[in-house]
Every structure is written in structure tokens, then in C-alpha cells.
Amino acid sequence: MNPRLVLSVLLPFAACGLQWLLWDYIKPYAWILFFPTAFFCAWLGGLRGGLIGTTLSALLAWYFFIPPTASLVAENPAGMLSVTVFLLMGYLFAFFAERLREAKERTETRFEATFEQAAVGIALLDPDGRWLRVNRKLCDIVGYHPDELLSKSFQDITHPDDLSSDLVFVGQVLAGEINTYTLEKRYLRKDGSIIWINLSVSLVRQPDGSPGYFISVVEDISARKEAEANLTEAKRLAKLGHWHWDLHTDRHVWSEEIYRIYGRDPALPPAVYPEVQSYFTPETWSGLVAAVESCRANGQSYTCDAEVVVADGTNRWVTARGEAVRNAENKIIALRGTVQDITERKLAEQVLADTQAAMLEQQKQARIATLNQMQDANAARAKAEAALAALHESREQLKLFIEHAPASLAMLDREMRYLAVSRRWLTEYSIGQRNVLGHSHYEIFPEIGEDWKSIHRRSLGGEVIRADHDRFERADGSVQWIRWEVRPWMAANGAIGGIVIFSEDITRQMLAEEEIHRLNTDLERRVVERTAELSAANRELDSFAYAVSHDLRAPLRAMSGFSQALLEDYGDQLADDAKKYLDQIGIASRRMSDLIDGILALSRSTRGDLQRDRIDISALASQRLATLALEAPSRQVGIQVEPGLTVEGDARMIEAVIDNLIDNAWKYTGKASAPEIRVYGESRDDAPWICVADNGAGFDMAHTERLFKPFQRLHRQDEFPGIGIGLATVQRIIHRHGGEIAACGEPHRGATFCFKLPAAASLHESE
Amino acid sequence: MSVRSILLVEDNPQDEMLTVRALRRANVANRIEVVRDGQQALDYLFVQGEFADREAGLPTVILLDIGLPRLSGLEVLEQLRANALTALLPVVILTSSDEEQDRLRSYEFGCNSFVRKPVNFADFAETVARLGVYWLATNQPPQEN
């Protein structure tokens, strides 16, 4: 039995007992404890409990406390009335308590049903995010058992990427900034998969205003998300983009794919009219514009292919589709459409067309080849027929051919009888006009020895024998050179029909060759001799120069030294004239010493092997000019050196060239009012030249020849001192390189010296 | 300590006179021994041949010409360096040559200094004077004789 009913039965007895014990204090209020008892019983046991509790209470009160006690006899009408009122009150209360309970139960059941059976996930969470209550749908969505879920918080199952935005909203709600929020986010299911949900959250506050709990409604939107993703993917795969053009606001909206197709940075806004034009080839643009204009004016939908220009040159093809959007008044308010990249299809079409064309061409060629073969076969047959006909006259023709051949030629049969012979043969072997046909070779030339007869026999046996140059001594002692060949010829039946002898007198040729050989040998010998002579001469010159440097200097030193010693030791005993003469001896010695140094420098300038280096002329010239400027700080010379001048040659020698040319320019501008020195490169006949120009003393072009001769000077010592060895040295070095040097100038107007070195490949020893 | 002396190896009597005069004018009072060719130089230094009777002792410095009769200066230098007695003896090559070859070989053979005789007398005199003063007064020889 229902425990509440049991309680409803027991309670009246308990109340009765208690009242009995306390009766002395509460007398004469017989119902005092039974009122609350009846209420309790109704509250606990509902209608039945109320009825039982009230009835029992009435009976117990009547029996024990309403006089006469311990009997159910009504002594006065008031007692009966009180019993009746009590019973009515108790029954009514039981009835209402029952109704109340029923109503409450219904509400609770509805809520429970709504909560549990809702098609969406519902949860109650405490402000910290801990699940308080979850419904079955939510458990289905996240794949957790309710108990498992209740031991977690929403943070635990929210996708990490979505958590922060959710927490921001939670914060805002808790702070009272917003009441509810909705967002799409991802949950991590128990099996680890990800599910997209739409979450709506509201906060229930407690009466004092503090946060009570959150109500979250969770909707599974994974299907929608998947559909969206599929659509995007489909568009991407189809290379399909869509656009919208609001004609009123002139606002354009592009989907991502359109940016991709046009190769435009997605961060930029959609391109507008003039820029869009640059995306298309001019031919397709005009067609597209016409279609768009027609759509805009008349609402004519369009579909057309267009070629898109891509920066890297690989143009793309698109299909552009468009239609008009009308408002309620049927007025065109916008255009919308799609752009689809169909390059691959176009390319495939192109490849297909090309393949077809190629196959057609192949077929055509094959047909032509077949026709040609047939033609060739016909021609061959015709030729064969003609040959057959010709064969009949061939013997005559062969004879004629041999007779007029421009060589000594004889055709003989197996018995060495002449069948045909060339005129040259008759002439060369001094046979004259004699008829040799039918006669034996040995009969015509009875002197022919066994060696030749053996050769003829071998050839009749099938061998081809030849000699390129054979020496014969004639009876008169003269020598003849012959090139000859003996080969068998085949008769119609395939057997050897005889031999053909060919011979050519190459005596003259051989003599010429011998002569050339002799001349070459002679030439080589002479070159070797001459080279040896030259080397010897060079060596001699070197040792001469060496001797000069030592042996000529010593007497000079003595002359200079003793005249100076004379001046120093006996100066006071000498007349002034005598001192002057001694001075002159000193001056002359010094000059002679300079000349010796010059000879040595000249001889040394081109000594040694020619090295091949890349030389920075600009740097050399600049260095030399800087050195000179340092030595003569008082001189103001305008200097221009073109940068980047280089040549290939012997670095040591070319440095001497540059030093000499620069030194000369420096020296001969010594008297110029505004001296200038220029080093530059120029191109003459496609060859690079290096030039050093000055505006100094210059020279008369009539004496150009003398410029480069050693010790030849065009200026007096007292004008410009020097020994006349610099330019000779320069020329020797340039010539040693196989180069050229040229000078031009004008008195008092300056001089220019230009030189050219051969390209690296042709650099050679020219000495 | 013996008196410091110079050995001058010079075949040209005029150069010898000029050298000796320049040294004397530079107040070099030391003894100056003069020999005329390479062989004499070796004989003198190793106290042999015609110099077998001379008092033993080595000069402080040798002024050695290259172009010498009999044995060249370079050959003399080579033999000096090969002999322990003279291996460290200061040798100054004093020559008319300005050939790079001669200079290189002189240093290869171990000369202590290479000096070219200037043609100009004043320069020559000054060079010799400086040589004398430097080698006799300034420079410390490896060993005292």
C-alpha cells in the first residue's frame, strides 16, 4: 500500500494519542490537533488520504473527546454539528488537495515531456558552464551518456577554435550586456568527430538578480553545414562563380571563385567596368559587352563564351551567363549571373580538333604515299622495259663509252683480247691508230713481264687489284708514275667475262707533290734555322745589354767621380774655365748613364714570356696620375679617366705602356696654360682602342715615324728633357702583343696616343 | 778586441780608388783591405794561397762586387755561406748591376745587403760613406774577431 496512505491512517491515531496526553491542558477544544492532522493527511495522501484521515479523525475525536466520552453517542446537537462541519471541511480539503496535486503533476509531466522529447538539444548549465541537466536529444547530438555529460562542462566539448567566441558571449550575458545569444559552433563528439550546431543561450537569474543558470538550446546543423560545404566545393570543382550587380547602387558582389577565375586578389573589391575589360581579349569582350547591354536594356538572358587574359600568358576560357532581376513593377533593378571556367573543356576540344586534323593529315599523307608508290612502280616498270630495250644496243654504247672515256681504259676478254679501248689508252701507250680490237694485249705489248701477267690472271680469277701510285722506269731512263686498277667484269650469265684495265699517268702530279714536299721541308728547315738565329741574336742582345749595364757604367763612374774629386780636392788651384769643363764632364757622364739606362729599359721591356692577364687600364692610369700629382703638387692638371677600361695582355708590360704614355702626357703639358689629360676608350672598326690624350706641346704629324724610334726626340733637351726611349718601349710592347699603336697631334695643340691589343684568343708571340 | 776592418773586393782600380776615397772622407779610419778577384777574396778570408802568411782574423764587413775575374762575387758568397767560419760574416753586394736576377740570387745566396753603385759621383760617395759608417759603427756583427 502507498506509504502516504499508511501515514494518513496512522496520523489521526498519533494526534489522538497526543491530545489524550495533553487533554488536561487543551480541554475542552476537542478538534485542536485533528484539524492539522486532516490537512496533513489530505496533503500527503490526496483525496483518499484526506478522506481516510478526516473520517478517522472525526471518529476518534467523537469517541474520545466529545462528551460523553468513550462513546459515539451525540449528547447535544452542537456536538453533532461540530462533527459534521469537521467532516465537511476535511472532505472539501481532501478534494482540493487532490485537484492541486493533479494540476501540479500535469505541469510537471508536460515540462518533463517537453524537455526530454524536444527535437532540439536542451540543457541547463550553471554559470561556470557545468551541465546541470541535459535532454536525450543533446546526448544524441554529442554522443555522450547523460551521466558522462553531467560530469563535464560545455568548455570540455566545444571545438577549441570556437570556444573563445562562445566565452565572450557568456561573459557579456553574465555582465548583463545582452540577455541571449545565438551562434554556430562545433562540438567534439564522444567518438572524436566534429558536429556543427546552432546554439541559443539565455540566462535565468535568481530573484536577487544573481545568475542562476543558463538554458541552452542546441540544434544539429551539420547537415546544413555539409550542404553548404558541398555547394562551395561543387562551385569550386565546376569552377563556377556567381556575381550580382545592383544597377541602382552600381554595387557589385562577386563570389570567391570569380576572383580566382579573373586572377584578382580576393582582398580587393570587385573590379568595375574599365578594369573588367582588361580581363578579356578584345574579340570576346565586344561580344560580352553586347550581351550585357542587351540584358540590361531588355532583360534578355545571355550565355556566351569569352577568353580571359591571364598575366602569365596562359589565357582561360569562361562561359558567362547572366539574367535580369526585376522588381514588383517589372522594372530591371539588377543583373546577376555566373562565370564558369571552361578552359579545360576548351583545351580538350582544341586537342580533339588538333588530333582529328593530325589524323586527317596522316591519312592524306598515307594516301599520297600510296599513290606515289604506285606511280613509282609504274615508272620502274617503264624503266625496266626501256632498259631491256636498251640492253640490245648496250654493247655498241659501251664500246662508244669506253672509247670516249677521259681515262686510259681497256676492256679485255678472258683470253686478254681487246673488246673495247679508250682513245686515251691508245695515245698514252703510244699505240697510235693501230686497230687493237680482237688482238691480245700481250701481242700488242710483248715486253709485258710475268708480274703483270700474274696480276691479270688473279683478276680473271675474280680479284680487284689496284695501286694508287706505281713507279715505272722507262727504257730511256725517265720515270713514270701510274695509278692503275684491274678488275674483272661479269658476263650476262654471272661468270667472269674478262677484265677491265684502267690506268692514269700521275707522273706530273707526283712530281708536283714531291716538289711541294721538298719545298715544305726546306721551308721548315729554314724556319728552324731562322728561329735559332733569332734566338741566338736575342741572347746576344741580352748579354750585350748586360755587359753594357756593367762595363759602360764603370768608366762613366770613373769619369764623373774623378772630375768631381778633382773639383773637390784641387778646386782652389783651378781656373774658372777648368772648373766649368769639369762640370761638363759630370753632366755628360750623367746623360750617358741615362742613355744606358734607356737602352736597358728598352731591351728589358719585352723580355720574358708573354703573360695573359686581364688588366684594369682605368686603375693603372689613375694610379700613375695620382703618383705624378703627388710628386708635383704645384701643378694643376685637369684629369679625366674613363672608368671600366680593360684589356688582356701582359700586366707588367702593359703597365709600362700606360706609365710611359701618362708620363709623356704629364711632361708635355708642363708648359700648357690649362693642362688636361684624358684617358678613354673608343671603338674603331669594331675593335676597342685605348687612348691617352693631352693638350700639351704636341708634335708635327710629318715626324710621326720618328716618334717611335729609340733615342729620336722631337723636342730639345732644354724644352722637355728626356732620352727618347719611352715611346719606343711602348711600341715594342704593343707589337710584341700583336697590337697596333697610332699617334696623332699638332704642334702646341696636344697629342693623342691610341693602342689596340688583339682579342684574347689571337694573342700571340709576334717577336 | 781587434780593430774592425773592411774587405773590399773590387777589380776596377778606379772604383776602388773612389770607394776608398769616399770612406776616408766619411772619416772611416778603419783598415781597408783590397783584393782584385774572387779567388783572392777567398784566399784572404781563409788565410790561404798568397795570403797564407797573413795575420789571422776576419774583417767586420765585406764589400763584394759581382762581376769579378776568376770567381764571381756570387760564387764567393756561396762559398762563404757554406763555410761555418764565414757563414755569418756580413756581406754587402756593391755592384753596377741593377738586374733583378742578380739581386734575387744575391739574396738567395745570403747577402746581408744589396747596394747598386750610383753613376753620379756625389751619390756614390754618399752611399759608400753611409755603408761604411753603418757597418762599422752602427751594426753589431754576429761575432767579434
mmCIF file of C-alpha atoms in Angstrom, chain A residues 310-605:
data_model
loop_
_atom_site.group_PDB
_atom_site.id
_atom_site.type_symbol
_atom_site.label_atom_id
_atom_site.label_comp_id
_atom_site.label_asym_id
_atom_site.label_seq_id
_atom_site.Cartn_x
_atom_site.Cartn_y
_atom_site.Cartn_z
ATOM 1 C CA VAL A 310 45.824 35.970 -67.559
ATOM 2 C CA ALA A 311 49.013 37.764 -66.639
ATOM 3 C CA ASP A 312 51.235 34.742 -67.222
ATOM 4 C CA GLY A 313 50.004 34.452 -70.798
ATOM 5 C CA THR A 314 48.000 31.221 -70.359
ATOM 6 C CA ASN A 315 44.606 32.550 -71.290
ATOM 7 C CA ARG A 316 41.494 30.942 -69.869
ATOM 8 C CA TRP A 317 38.083 30.389 -71.358
ATOM 9 C CA VAL A 318 34.898 31.069 -69.420
ATOM 10 C CA THR A 319 31.205 30.698 -70.004
ATOM 11 C CA ALA A 320 29.453 33.850 -68.804
ATOM 12 C CA ARG A 321 25.746 33.617 -68.021
ATOM 13 C CA GLY A 322 23.535 36.483 -66.943
ATOM 14 C CA GLU A 323 19.939 37.402 -66.345
ATOM 15 C CA ALA A 324 17.965 40.405 -65.230
ATOM 16 C CA VAL A 325 16.364 40.759 -61.809
ATOM 17 C CA ARG A 326 13.060 42.655 -61.827
ATOM 18 C CA ASN A 327 11.154 44.317 -59.015
ATOM 19 C CA ALA A 328 7.399 44.198 -58.391
ATOM 20 C CA GLU A 329 6.818 46.793 -61.115
ATOM 21 C CA ASN A 330 8.674 44.545 -63.541
ATOM 22 C CA LYS A 331 11.475 47.050 -63.753
ATOM 23 C CA ILE A 332 15.032 45.721 -64.141
ATOM 24 C CA ILE A 333 16.852 46.576 -60.933
ATOM 25 C CA ALA A 334 19.849 44.300 -61.031
ATOM 26 C CA LEU A 335 21.740 41.781 -63.082
ATOM 27 C CA ARG A 336 23.048 38.543 -61.765
ATOM 28 C CA GLY A 337 24.859 35.683 -63.297
ATOM 29 C CA THR A 338 27.612 33.152 -63.200
ATOM 30 C CA VAL A 339 31.071 32.807 -64.663
ATOM 31 C CA GLN A 340 32.347 29.315 -65.236
ATOM 32 C CA ASP A 341 35.915 28.410 -66.119
ATOM 33 C CA ILE A 342 35.735 26.074 -69.097
ATOM 34 C CA THR A 343 39.399 26.265 -70.069
ATOM 35 C CA GLU A 344 39.934 22.538 -69.674
ATOM 36 C CA ARG A 345 36.947 21.759 -71.853
ATOM 37 C CA LYS A 346 38.090 24.271 -74.434
ATOM 38 C CA LEU A 347 41.586 22.839 -74.360
ATOM 39 C CA ALA A 348 40.192 19.335 -74.664
ATOM 40 C CA GLU A 349 38.110 20.485 -77.615
ATOM 41 C CA GLN A 350 41.204 22.056 -79.125
ATOM 42 C CA VAL A 351 43.267 18.910 -78.566
ATOM 43 C CA LEU A 352 40.456 16.857 -80.072
ATOM 44 C CA ALA A 353 40.296 19.150 -83.095
ATOM 45 C CA ASP A 354 44.087 19.061 -83.447
ATOM 46 C CA THR A 355 44.145 15.283 -83.122
ATOM 47 C CA GLN A 356 41.450 14.958 -85.736
ATOM 48 C CA ALA A 357 43.278 17.325 -88.059
ATOM 49 C CA ALA A 358 46.528 15.419 -87.480
ATOM 50 C CA MET A 359 44.838 12.111 -88.203
ATOM 51 C CA LEU A 360 43.248 13.503 -91.353
ATOM 52 C CA GLU A 361 46.631 14.823 -92.411
ATOM 53 C CA GLN A 362 48.199 11.419 -91.686
ATOM 54 C CA GLN A 363 45.558 9.691 -93.728
ATOM 55 C CA LYS A 364 46.079 12.175 -96.530
ATOM 56 C CA GLN A 365 49.844 11.636 -96.425
ATOM 57 C CA ALA A 366 49.380 7.869 -96.356
ATOM 58 C CA ARG A 367 47.090 8.078 -99.379
ATOM 59 C CA ILE A 368 49.528 10.300 -101.221
ATOM 60 C CA ALA A 369 52.370 7.944 -100.305
ATOM 61 C CA THR A 370 50.398 5.015 -101.662
ATOM 62 C CA LEU A 371 49.670 6.896 -104.863
ATOM 63 C CA ASN A 372 53.350 7.812 -105.126
ATOM 64 C CA GLN A 373 54.361 4.201 -104.635
ATOM 65 C CA MET A 374 52.012 3.140 -107.372
ATOM 66 C CA GLN A 375 53.444 5.820 -109.614
ATOM 67 C CA ASP A 376 56.979 4.741 -108.745
ATOM 68 C CA ALA A 377 56.099 1.153 -109.505
ATOM 69 C CA ASN A 378 54.717 2.188 -112.865
ATOM 70 C CA ALA A 379 57.742 4.274 -113.572
ATOM 71 C CA ALA A 380 60.026 1.444 -112.525
ATOM 72 C CA ARG A 381 58.244 -0.916 -114.830
ATOM 73 C CA ALA A 382 58.541 1.544 -117.688
ATOM 74 C CA LYS A 383 62.193 1.972 -116.889
ATOM 75 C CA ALA A 384 62.763 -1.753 -116.776
ATOM 76 C CA GLU A 385 61.121 -2.113 -120.162
ATOM 77 C CA ALA A 386 63.207 0.684 -121.555
ATOM 78 C CA ALA A 387 66.334 -0.878 -120.047
ATOM 79 C CA LEU A 388 65.523 -4.168 -121.638
ATOM 80 C CA ALA A 389 65.194 -2.457 -124.983
ATOM 81 C CA ALA A 390 68.382 -0.529 -124.378
ATOM 82 C CA LEU A 391 70.256 -3.659 -123.446
ATOM 83 C CA HIS A 392 70.198 -4.703 -127.040
ATOM 84 C CA GLU A 393 72.220 -1.730 -128.113
ATOM 85 C CA SER A 394 74.270 -1.599 -124.923
ATOM 86 C CA ARG A 395 77.285 -3.354 -126.322
ATOM 87 C CA GLU A 396 77.680 -0.719 -129.022
ATOM 88 C CA GLN A 397 77.078 2.007 -126.455
ATOM 89 C CA LEU A 398 79.582 0.503 -124.042
ATOM 90 C CA LYS A 399 82.180 0.447 -126.737
ATOM 91 C CA LEU A 400 81.449 4.086 -127.530
ATOM 92 C CA PHE A 401 81.522 4.981 -123.859
ATOM 93 C CA ILE A 402 84.843 3.318 -123.328
ATOM 94 C CA GLU A 403 86.257 4.795 -126.455
ATOM 95 C CA HIS A 404 85.499 8.336 -125.365
ATOM 96 C CA ALA A 405 86.167 7.909 -121.662
ATOM 97 C CA PRO A 406 88.576 10.603 -120.348
ATOM 98 C CA ALA A 407 90.913 7.964 -118.977
ATOM 99 C CA SER A 408 93.023 5.093 -120.182
ATOM 100 C CA LEU A 409 90.583 2.253 -120.208
ATOM 101 C CA ALA A 410 90.622 -1.140 -121.889
ATOM 102 C CA MET A 411 88.172 -3.999 -121.721
ATOM 103 C CA LEU A 412 89.514 -7.426 -122.440
ATOM 104 C CA ASP A 413 88.008 -10.899 -122.623
ATOM 105 C CA ARG A 414 89.211 -13.991 -120.825
ATOM 106 C CA GLU A 415 91.869 -14.533 -123.467
ATOM 107 C CA MET A 416 93.121 -10.944 -122.892
ATOM 108 C CA ARG A 417 91.821 -9.872 -126.284
ATOM 109 C CA TYR A 418 90.716 -6.269 -126.585
ATOM 110 C CA LEU A 419 86.940 -5.835 -126.645
ATOM 111 C CA ALA A 420 86.935 -2.078 -126.223
ATOM 112 C CA VAL A 421 89.577 0.546 -125.640
ATOM 113 C CA SER A 422 89.593 4.264 -124.963
ATOM 114 C CA ARG A 423 91.382 6.700 -127.214
ATOM 115 C CA ARG A 424 93.377 7.934 -124.256
ATOM 116 C CA TRP A 425 94.690 4.352 -123.836
ATOM 117 C CA LEU A 426 95.853 4.322 -127.430
ATOM 118 C CA THR A 427 97.581 7.667 -127.010
ATOM 119 C CA GLU A 428 99.123 7.060 -123.651
ATOM 120 C CA TYR A 429 100.582 3.702 -124.576
ATOM 121 C CA SER A 430 101.699 5.042 -127.952
ATOM 122 C CA ILE A 431 99.688 2.502 -129.890
ATOM 123 C CA GLY A 432 98.672 5.038 -132.463
ATOM 124 C CA GLN A 433 95.955 4.293 -134.991
ATOM 125 C CA ARG A 434 96.537 0.566 -134.986
ATOM 126 C CA ASN A 435 93.372 -1.468 -134.606
ATOM 127 C CA VAL A 436 93.763 -3.409 -131.410
ATOM 128 C CA LEU A 437 90.237 -4.793 -131.049
ATOM 129 C CA GLY A 438 90.318 -8.568 -131.203
ATOM 130 C CA HIS A 439 94.088 -8.627 -130.644
ATOM 131 C CA SER A 440 95.689 -9.915 -127.486
ATOM 132 C CA HIS A 441 97.128 -7.472 -125.012
ATOM 133 C CA TYR A 442 100.326 -9.473 -124.860
ATOM 134 C CA GLU A 443 100.559 -9.327 -128.609
ATOM 135 C CA ILE A 444 100.387 -5.525 -128.544
ATOM 136 C CA PHE A 445 102.842 -5.303 -125.609
ATOM 137 C CA PRO A 446 105.212 -8.217 -125.982
ATOM 138 C CA GLU A 447 107.527 -6.738 -123.322
ATOM 139 C CA ILE A 448 104.929 -7.239 -120.549
ATOM 140 C CA GLY A 449 106.549 -9.227 -117.747
ATOM 141 C CA GLU A 450 105.434 -12.152 -115.651
ATOM 142 C CA ASP A 451 104.454 -9.834 -112.766
ATOM 143 C CA TRP A 452 101.714 -8.157 -114.791
ATOM 144 C CA LYS A 453 100.567 -11.407 -116.304
ATOM 145 C CA SER A 454 100.135 -12.733 -112.796
ATOM 146 C CA ILE A 455 98.027 -9.703 -111.875
ATOM 147 C CA HIS A 456 95.833 -10.255 -114.934
ATOM 148 C CA ARG A 457 95.378 -13.916 -114.002
ATOM 149 C CA ARG A 458 94.399 -13.031 -110.455
ATOM 150 C CA SER A 459 91.858 -10.520 -111.703
ATOM 151 C CA LEU A 460 90.433 -13.091 -114.130
ATOM 152 C CA GLY A 461 90.051 -15.208 -111.008
ATOM 153 C CA GLY A 462 87.780 -12.521 -109.519
ATOM 154 C CA GLU A 463 90.184 -10.220 -107.683
ATOM 155 C CA VAL A 464 90.215 -6.428 -107.905
ATOM 156 C CA ILE A 465 93.818 -5.200 -107.831
ATOM 157 C CA ARG A 466 94.893 -1.596 -107.735
ATOM 158 C CA ALA A 467 97.780 0.713 -106.948
ATOM 159 C CA ASP A 468 97.490 4.398 -106.165
ATOM 160 C CA HIS A 469 100.977 5.334 -107.282
ATOM 161 C CA ASP A 470 103.264 2.853 -109.003
ATOM 162 C CA ARG A 471 106.699 3.835 -110.212
ATOM 163 C CA PHE A 472 107.868 2.696 -113.648
ATOM 164 C CA GLU A 473 111.246 3.275 -115.180
ATOM 165 C CA ARG A 474 111.052 3.668 -118.899
ATOM 166 C CA ALA A 475 113.649 2.308 -121.286
ATOM 167 C CA ASP A 476 115.010 5.808 -121.832
ATOM 168 C CA GLY A 477 115.587 6.079 -118.062
ATOM 169 C CA SER A 478 112.739 8.521 -117.454
ATOM 170 C CA VAL A 479 110.409 7.792 -114.532
ATOM 171 C CA GLN A 480 106.661 7.418 -114.909
ATOM 172 C CA TRP A 481 104.101 7.280 -112.068
ATOM 173 C CA ILE A 482 100.930 5.337 -112.782
ATOM 174 C CA ARG A 483 97.714 4.861 -110.879
ATOM 175 C CA TRP A 484 96.029 1.696 -112.095
ATOM 176 C CA GLU A 485 93.257 -0.733 -111.410
ATOM 177 C CA VAL A 486 92.485 -4.166 -112.822
ATOM 178 C CA ARG A 487 89.040 -5.601 -112.100
ATOM 179 C CA PRO A 488 87.018 -8.458 -113.577
ATOM 180 C CA TRP A 489 83.766 -7.821 -115.424
ATOM 181 C CA MET A 490 80.799 -10.131 -115.278
ATOM 182 C CA ALA A 491 79.167 -11.637 -118.318
ATOM 183 C CA ALA A 492 75.372 -11.907 -118.521
ATOM 184 C CA ASN A 493 75.477 -15.446 -117.090
ATOM 185 C CA GLY A 494 77.297 -14.170 -113.963
ATOM 186 C CA ALA A 495 80.653 -15.689 -114.890
ATOM 187 C CA ILE A 496 83.744 -13.562 -115.281
ATOM 188 C CA GLY A 497 83.794 -12.332 -118.872
ATOM 189 C CA GLY A 498 87.226 -10.793 -118.732
ATOM 190 C CA ILE A 499 88.953 -7.804 -117.140
ATOM 191 C CA VAL A 500 88.882 -4.042 -117.360
ATOM 192 C CA ILE A 501 92.206 -2.280 -117.067
ATOM 193 C CA PHE A 502 92.249 1.335 -116.001
ATOM 194 C CA SER A 503 95.367 3.408 -115.758
ATOM 195 C CA GLU A 504 96.258 7.030 -115.279
ATOM 196 C CA ASP A 505 99.586 8.742 -115.695
ATOM 197 C CA ILE A 506 100.062 10.710 -112.491
ATOM 198 C CA THR A 507 103.712 11.492 -113.047
ATOM 199 C CA ARG A 508 103.184 15.218 -113.201
ATOM 200 C CA GLN A 509 101.039 15.171 -110.105
ATOM 201 C CA MET A 510 103.612 13.096 -108.232
ATOM 202 C CA LEU A 511 106.415 15.366 -109.288
ATOM 203 C CA ALA A 512 104.419 18.379 -108.116
ATOM 204 C CA GLU A 513 103.758 16.678 -104.787
ATOM 205 C CA GLU A 514 107.400 15.786 -104.411
ATOM 206 C CA GLU A 515 108.311 19.359 -105.135
ATOM 207 C CA ILE A 516 105.821 20.659 -102.568
ATOM 208 C CA HIS A 517 107.129 18.189 -100.019
ATOM 209 C CA ARG A 518 110.682 19.231 -100.772
ATOM 210 C CA LEU A 519 109.765 22.904 -100.548
ATOM 211 C CA ASN A 520 107.927 22.373 -97.266
ATOM 212 C CA THR A 521 110.821 20.507 -95.753
ATOM 213 C CA ASP A 522 113.144 23.230 -96.930
ATOM 214 C CA LEU A 523 110.852 25.890 -95.538
ATOM 215 C CA GLU A 524 110.636 24.154 -92.194
ATOM 216 C CA ARG A 525 114.369 23.778 -92.050
ATOM 217 C CA ARG A 526 114.804 27.450 -92.861
ATOM 218 C CA VAL A 527 112.242 28.452 -90.255
ATOM 219 C CA VAL A 528 114.076 26.363 -87.667
ATOM 220 C CA GLU A 529 117.399 27.862 -88.704
ATOM 221 C CA ARG A 530 115.999 31.358 -88.709
ATOM 222 C CA THR A 531 114.376 30.848 -85.332
ATOM 223 C CA ALA A 532 117.644 29.574 -83.950
ATOM 224 C CA GLU A 533 119.461 32.546 -85.461
ATOM 225 C CA LEU A 534 116.909 34.902 -83.979
ATOM 226 C CA SER A 535 117.131 33.268 -80.548
ATOM 227 C CA ALA A 536 120.893 33.474 -80.724
ATOM 228 C CA ALA A 537 120.666 37.100 -81.747
ATOM 229 C CA ASN A 538 118.270 37.792 -78.892
ATOM 230 C CA ARG A 539 120.540 36.060 -76.430
ATOM 231 C CA GLU A 540 123.467 38.007 -77.781
ATOM 232 C CA LEU A 541 121.495 41.214 -77.446
ATOM 233 C CA ASP A 542 120.622 40.353 -73.877
ATOM 234 C CA SER A 543 124.179 39.641 -72.930
ATOM 235 C CA PHE A 544 125.212 42.780 -74.772
ATOM 236 C CA ALA A 545 122.733 44.781 -72.754
ATOM 237 C CA TYR A 546 124.014 43.134 -69.594
ATOM 238 C CA ALA A 547 127.582 43.939 -70.485
ATOM 239 C CA VAL A 548 126.579 47.500 -71.295
ATOM 240 C CA SER A 549 124.965 47.897 -67.939
ATOM 241 C CA HIS A 550 128.134 46.907 -66.100
ATOM 242 C CA ASP A 551 131.063 47.622 -68.286
ATOM 243 C CA LEU A 552 129.961 51.001 -69.646
ATOM 244 C CA ARG A 553 128.947 52.257 -66.238
ATOM 245 C CA ALA A 554 132.276 51.726 -64.525
ATOM 246 C CA PRO A 555 134.292 54.105 -66.789
ATOM 247 C CA LEU A 556 131.454 56.612 -66.575
ATOM 248 C CA ARG A 557 131.555 56.453 -62.816
ATOM 249 C CA ALA A 558 135.304 56.986 -63.011
ATOM 250 C CA MET A 559 134.934 59.994 -65.319
ATOM 251 C CA SER A 560 132.246 61.530 -63.190
ATOM 252 C CA GLY A 561 133.968 60.567 -59.948
ATOM 253 C CA PHE A 562 137.443 61.784 -60.733
ATOM 254 C CA SER A 563 136.292 65.063 -62.267
ATOM 255 C CA GLN A 564 134.292 65.658 -59.093
ATOM 256 C CA ALA A 565 137.246 64.590 -56.952
ATOM 257 C CA LEU A 566 139.412 66.992 -58.895
ATOM 258 C CA LEU A 567 136.971 69.800 -58.181
ATOM 259 C CA GLU A 568 136.759 68.931 -54.521
ATOM 260 C CA ASP A 569 140.423 68.250 -53.861
ATOM 261 C CA TYR A 570 142.109 70.784 -56.154
ATOM 262 C CA GLY A 571 139.305 73.274 -56.916
ATOM 263 C CA ASP A 572 141.268 76.157 -55.438
ATOM 264 C CA GLN A 573 144.116 75.580 -57.835
ATOM 265 C CA LEU A 574 141.929 75.505 -60.975
ATOM 266 C CA ALA A 575 140.881 78.380 -63.213
ATOM 267 C CA ASP A 576 137.109 79.024 -63.514
ATOM 268 C CA ASP A 577 137.077 77.710 -67.065
ATOM 269 C CA ALA A 578 138.725 74.467 -65.920
ATOM 270 C CA LYS A 579 136.007 74.017 -63.270
ATOM 271 C CA LYS A 580 133.327 74.635 -65.877
ATOM 272 C CA TYR A 581 134.878 71.973 -68.133
ATOM 273 C CA LEU A 582 134.942 69.536 -65.275
ATOM 274 C CA ASP A 583 131.253 70.256 -64.647
ATOM 275 C CA GLN A 584 130.537 69.480 -68.289
ATOM 276 C CA ILE A 585 132.309 66.126 -67.930
ATOM 277 C CA GLY A 586 129.980 65.389 -64.998
ATOM 278 C CA ILE A 587 126.868 66.416 -66.959
ATOM 279 C CA ALA A 588 127.894 64.361 -69.974
ATOM 280 C CA SER A 589 128.549 61.311 -67.793
ATOM 281 C CA ARG A 590 125.158 61.555 -66.206
ATOM 282 C CA ARG A 591 123.443 61.872 -69.588
ATOM 283 C CA MET A 592 125.358 58.879 -70.883
ATOM 284 C CA SER A 593 124.267 56.954 -67.811
ATOM 285 C CA ASP A 594 120.643 57.874 -68.558
ATOM 286 C CA LEU A 595 121.056 56.678 -72.130
ATOM 287 C CA ILE A 596 122.449 53.363 -70.904
ATOM 288 C CA ASP A 597 119.502 53.004 -68.562
ATOM 289 C CA GLY A 598 117.216 53.720 -71.520
ATOM 290 C CA ILE A 599 118.809 51.037 -73.676
ATOM 291 C CA LEU A 600 118.471 48.572 -70.843
ATOM 292 C CA ALA A 601 114.861 49.504 -70.229
ATOM 293 C CA LEU A 602 114.081 49.104 -73.923
ATOM 294 C CA SER A 603 115.791 45.727 -74.178
ATOM 295 C CA ARG A 604 114.172 44.573 -70.957
ATOM 296 C CA SER A 605 110.705 45.871 -71.819
#
